[in-house]
Amino acid sequence: MELVSDISLIRGEEELFDRTAHLFVAATDIACAADDLYTWALSRPSLTRQGERLVRGKRIRKLYRPGVLLNEQTAEHLHRLSGFGAQIRIGTEEINETILLDERVAIMAGDEGKAVRSYSVISRPELVQGILSLFETAWLAATTLETFDARFADIRKEAPQMLEFLTTGCKDDKAAKSLGMGVRTYQRRVSELLVALGVTSRFQVDARARELGLL
């Protein structure tokens, strides 16, 4: 771990969990923003189970992109955490992958495109407050899990077929007919699916869907 003033630079998830586990145990106010569940503890099943137990008695806020709701398993995971008392919201805007602990420590994920992902653990008060302000803005603009998921249920059911159509180059009229809907309705659903995946064009669908384990 390289120490730069009150910013610790950590390389790799293994070191991240080893160095910060005690901070999560001690924290009573945890705020998390991530593109998907695989950014943090879901990649460590044992820690995920522990995290579920530790939700009770703490203020837990989790902010995710819509893509987490495309997979039935991850959607169920979020609803389970919500049932334990965690507050979960879904936002459609780009977010910085961040965890805030007791408004005193911030953990920010680095570029995931590198072989070993880096994480910054920040305790400098003015920096933490700035990161917290960004989180609060995104949190207020997001929608509750229950409200968003109620609108998202149809997309999740249709997502496997839609992804197949999009990745094989199926024409919109043929795809719409197969799904029993009009072309305009299908195109609207495709637009909603692109938002959920966090991509801006159909050409990006295949790679992103594979990243999320949908293909």
Short mmCIF file of C-alpha atoms in Angstrom, two decimals:
data_model
loop_
_atom_site.label_atom_id
_atom_site.label_comp_id
_atom_site.label_asym_id
_atom_site.label_seq_id
_atom_site.Cartn_x
_atom_site.Cartn_y
_atom_site.Cartn_z
CA MET A 1 0.00 0.00 0.00
CA GLU A 2 1.44 3.35 -1.07
CA LEU A 3 0.69 6.18 1.38
CA VAL A 4 0.28 9.71 0.02
CA SER A 5 -0.62 12.06 2.89
CA ASP A 6 -4.12 10.94 3.97
CA ILE A 7 -4.85 9.15 0.70
CA SER A 8 -3.93 5.46 0.58
CA LEU A 9 -3.53 3.87 -2.85
CA ILE A 10 -4.43 0.17 -2.84
CA ARG A 11 -3.90 -2.21 -5.73
CA GLY A 12 -6.24 -5.15 -6.16
CA GLU A 13 -9.40 -6.32 -4.44
CA GLU A 14 -7.56 -8.73 -2.14
CA GLU A 15 -5.58 -5.93 -0.55
CA LEU A 16 -8.62 -3.68 -0.48
CA PHE A 17 -10.65 -6.17 1.58
CA ASP A 18 -7.69 -7.00 3.84
CA ARG A 19 -6.98 -3.34 4.58
CA THR A 20 -10.54 -2.03 4.99
CA ALA A 21 -12.58 -4.88 6.49
CA HIS A 22 -12.30 -3.36 9.99
CA LEU A 23 -13.61 -0.02 8.69
CA PHE A 24 -16.79 -1.67 7.38
CA VAL A 25 -17.33 -3.55 10.64
CA ALA A 26 -17.00 -0.37 12.71
CA ALA A 27 -19.02 1.93 10.42
CA THR A 28 -22.66 2.69 11.25
CA ASP A 29 -23.35 4.84 8.15
CA ILE A 30 -22.38 3.33 4.80
CA ALA A 31 -23.10 4.88 1.40
CA CYS A 32 -22.18 3.04 -1.80
CA ALA A 33 -22.39 3.99 -5.48
CA ALA A 34 -21.51 1.43 -8.15
CA ASP A 35 -22.24 0.57 -11.77
CA ASP A 36 -22.99 -3.02 -10.82
CA LEU A 37 -22.76 -5.43 -7.89
CA TYR A 38 -19.45 -6.86 -9.08
CA THR A 39 -17.56 -3.66 -8.25
CA TRP A 40 -17.40 -4.52 -4.57
CA ALA A 41 -18.32 -7.39 -2.28
CA LEU A 42 -20.37 -9.56 -4.64
CA SER A 43 -17.07 -10.79 -6.06
CA ARG A 44 -16.37 -12.16 -2.55
CA PRO A 45 -19.38 -14.38 -1.63
CA SER A 46 -18.33 -14.86 2.00
CA LEU A 47 -18.10 -11.10 2.53
CA THR A 48 -21.44 -10.65 0.79
CA ARG A 49 -23.11 -12.99 3.28
CA GLN A 50 -21.42 -11.19 6.16
CA GLY A 51 -22.51 -7.85 4.71
CA GLU A 52 -26.14 -8.98 4.64
CA ARG A 53 -26.01 -9.76 8.35
CA LEU A 54 -24.32 -6.46 9.14
CA VAL A 55 -27.03 -4.40 7.44
CA ARG A 56 -29.16 -4.62 10.55
CA GLY A 57 -28.64 -1.71 12.93
CA LYS A 58 -26.83 0.43 10.37
CA ARG A 59 -27.77 3.11 7.89
CA ILE A 60 -26.97 1.57 4.52
CA ARG A 61 -27.52 3.43 1.24
CA LYS A 62 -26.69 1.82 -2.08
CA LEU A 63 -26.94 3.56 -5.46
CA TYR A 64 -26.71 1.52 -8.67
CA ARG A 65 -27.20 1.83 -12.41
CA PRO A 66 -30.24 0.09 -13.98
CA GLY A 67 -28.15 -2.77 -15.36
CA VAL A 68 -28.23 -4.52 -11.97
CA LEU A 69 -31.94 -5.22 -12.50
CA LEU A 70 -31.48 -7.07 -15.78
CA ASN A 71 -30.23 -10.16 -14.00
CA GLU A 72 -32.83 -11.97 -11.89
CA GLN A 73 -30.26 -13.11 -9.34
CA THR A 74 -28.77 -9.69 -8.68
CA ALA A 75 -32.25 -8.11 -8.59
CA GLU A 76 -33.27 -10.62 -5.91
CA HIS A 77 -30.07 -9.84 -4.01
CA LEU A 78 -30.95 -6.14 -3.91
CA HIS A 79 -34.51 -6.81 -2.80
CA ARG A 80 -33.16 -9.07 -0.06
CA LEU A 81 -30.85 -6.31 1.18
CA SER A 82 -33.76 -3.88 1.04
CA GLY A 83 -35.76 -6.28 3.19
CA PHE A 84 -32.97 -6.20 5.78
CA GLY A 85 -33.30 -2.41 5.95
CA ALA A 86 -30.82 -1.11 3.36
CA GLN A 87 -31.99 1.86 1.29
CA ILE A 88 -31.41 1.19 -2.41
CA ARG A 89 -31.90 3.55 -5.31
CA ILE A 90 -31.37 3.29 -9.05
CA GLY A 91 -29.96 6.18 -11.10
CA THR A 92 -29.59 6.43 -14.86
CA GLU A 93 -26.70 8.91 -14.87
CA GLU A 94 -23.00 8.00 -14.83
CA ILE A 95 -21.69 7.67 -11.28
CA ASN A 96 -18.31 7.48 -9.61
CA GLU A 97 -17.87 4.06 -8.00
CA THR A 98 -17.48 5.06 -4.36
CA ILE A 99 -18.05 3.92 -0.80
CA LEU A 100 -18.39 6.40 2.08
CA LEU A 101 -18.00 5.23 5.69
CA ASP A 102 -19.46 7.39 8.47
CA GLU A 103 -18.89 10.45 6.26
CA ARG A 104 -15.23 10.25 7.32
CA VAL A 105 -13.63 7.81 4.87
CA ALA A 106 -14.17 7.48 1.12
CA ILE A 107 -13.10 4.52 -1.02
CA MET A 108 -13.00 5.19 -4.76
CA ALA A 109 -12.55 2.52 -7.43
CA GLY A 110 -10.02 3.17 -10.18
CA ASP A 111 -9.96 2.21 -13.84
CA GLU A 112 -11.37 -1.32 -14.23
CA GLY A 113 -9.72 -1.66 -17.62
CA LYS A 114 -6.31 -2.33 -16.07
CA ALA A 115 -5.05 -5.79 -15.12
CA VAL A 116 -5.09 -4.92 -11.41
CA ARG A 117 -7.70 -2.39 -10.39
CA SER A 118 -6.64 0.32 -7.96
CA TYR A 119 -8.63 1.83 -5.10
CA SER A 120 -8.10 5.10 -3.25
CA VAL A 121 -8.89 5.22 0.47
CA ILE A 122 -9.35 8.88 1.39
CA SER A 123 -9.62 10.31 4.90
CA ARG A 124 -8.84 13.98 4.26
CA PRO A 125 -12.01 15.74 5.56
CA GLU A 126 -12.38 18.32 2.78
CA LEU A 127 -12.02 15.67 0.08
CA VAL A 128 -14.46 13.30 1.78
CA GLN A 129 -17.03 16.08 2.11
CA GLY A 130 -16.72 16.91 -1.58
CA ILE A 131 -17.24 13.27 -2.53
CA LEU A 132 -20.17 13.05 -0.12
CA SER A 133 -21.81 16.08 -1.76
CA LEU A 134 -21.57 14.40 -5.17
CA PHE A 135 -23.11 11.24 -3.76
CA GLU A 136 -25.96 13.12 -2.11
CA THR A 137 -26.78 14.89 -5.38
CA ALA A 138 -26.88 11.60 -7.27
CA TRP A 139 -28.88 9.97 -4.47
CA LEU A 140 -31.58 12.64 -4.53
CA ALA A 141 -31.88 12.39 -8.32
CA ALA A 142 -32.24 8.59 -8.25
CA THR A 143 -35.39 6.46 -7.91
CA THR A 144 -36.18 3.97 -5.15
CA LEU A 145 -35.56 0.32 -5.99
CA GLU A 146 -39.23 -0.62 -5.61
CA THR A 147 -40.47 2.17 -7.88
CA PHE A 148 -37.85 1.64 -10.57
CA ASP A 149 -38.16 -2.14 -10.53
CA ALA A 150 -41.93 -1.97 -10.93
CA ARG A 151 -41.35 -0.21 -14.26
CA PHE A 152 -38.43 -2.45 -15.12
CA ALA A 153 -40.08 -5.87 -14.71
CA ASP A 154 -41.18 -6.15 -18.34
CA ILE A 155 -37.73 -5.23 -19.64
CA ARG A 156 -36.11 -7.89 -17.45
CA LYS A 157 -38.48 -10.54 -18.79
CA GLU A 158 -37.81 -9.52 -22.39
CA ALA A 159 -34.09 -8.80 -21.98
CA PRO A 160 -32.77 -12.30 -22.95
CA GLN A 161 -34.68 -12.32 -26.26
CA MET A 162 -33.94 -8.67 -26.97
CA LEU A 163 -30.23 -9.21 -26.35
CA GLU A 164 -30.28 -12.16 -28.75
CA PHE A 165 -31.99 -10.07 -31.41
CA LEU A 166 -29.59 -7.15 -30.95
CA THR A 167 -26.42 -9.23 -30.95
CA THR A 168 -27.43 -11.27 -34.02
CA GLY A 169 -28.51 -8.25 -36.07
CA CYS A 170 -32.18 -9.19 -36.23
CA LYS A 171 -34.33 -6.56 -37.96
CA ASP A 172 -36.59 -4.52 -35.69
CA ASP A 173 -39.81 -5.53 -37.43
CA LYS A 174 -38.99 -9.23 -37.16
CA ALA A 175 -37.90 -8.89 -33.51
CA ALA A 176 -41.01 -6.93 -32.63
CA LYS A 177 -43.24 -9.54 -34.23
CA SER A 178 -41.50 -12.32 -32.31
CA LEU A 179 -42.16 -10.47 -29.05
CA GLY A 180 -45.76 -9.73 -29.99
CA MET A 181 -45.41 -5.94 -29.97
CA GLY A 182 -45.35 -3.06 -32.45
CA VAL A 183 -42.09 -1.83 -33.95
CA ARG A 184 -42.27 1.50 -32.12
CA THR A 185 -42.87 -0.27 -28.81
CA TYR A 186 -39.93 -2.57 -29.49
CA GLN A 187 -37.66 0.36 -30.36
CA ARG A 188 -38.70 2.13 -27.17
CA ARG A 189 -37.89 -1.01 -25.17
CA VAL A 190 -34.51 -1.23 -26.90
CA SER A 191 -33.78 2.37 -25.88
CA GLU A 192 -34.70 1.50 -22.28
CA LEU A 193 -32.47 -1.57 -22.45
CA LEU A 194 -29.52 0.52 -23.66
CA VAL A 195 -29.98 2.83 -20.68
CA ALA A 196 -30.11 -0.17 -18.36
CA LEU A 197 -26.89 -1.54 -19.84
CA GLY A 198 -25.20 1.84 -19.59
CA VAL A 199 -24.37 2.06 -23.31
CA THR A 200 -25.23 4.63 -25.95
CA SER A 201 -25.50 2.49 -29.08
CA ARG A 202 -26.56 -0.98 -30.18
CA PHE A 203 -22.98 -1.70 -31.25
CA GLN A 204 -21.91 -1.70 -27.59
CA VAL A 205 -24.58 -4.12 -26.40
CA ASP A 206 -22.72 -7.39 -26.96
CA ALA A 207 -19.59 -6.43 -24.99
CA ARG A 208 -21.51 -4.83 -22.13
CA ALA A 209 -23.99 -7.70 -21.82
CA ARG A 210 -21.07 -10.14 -21.58
CA GLU A 211 -19.47 -8.01 -18.87
CA LEU A 212 -22.69 -8.26 -16.86
CA GLY A 213 -22.97 -12.01 -17.43
CA LEU A 214 -26.15 -11.67 -19.48
CA LEU A 215 -24.73 -13.53 -22.50
#
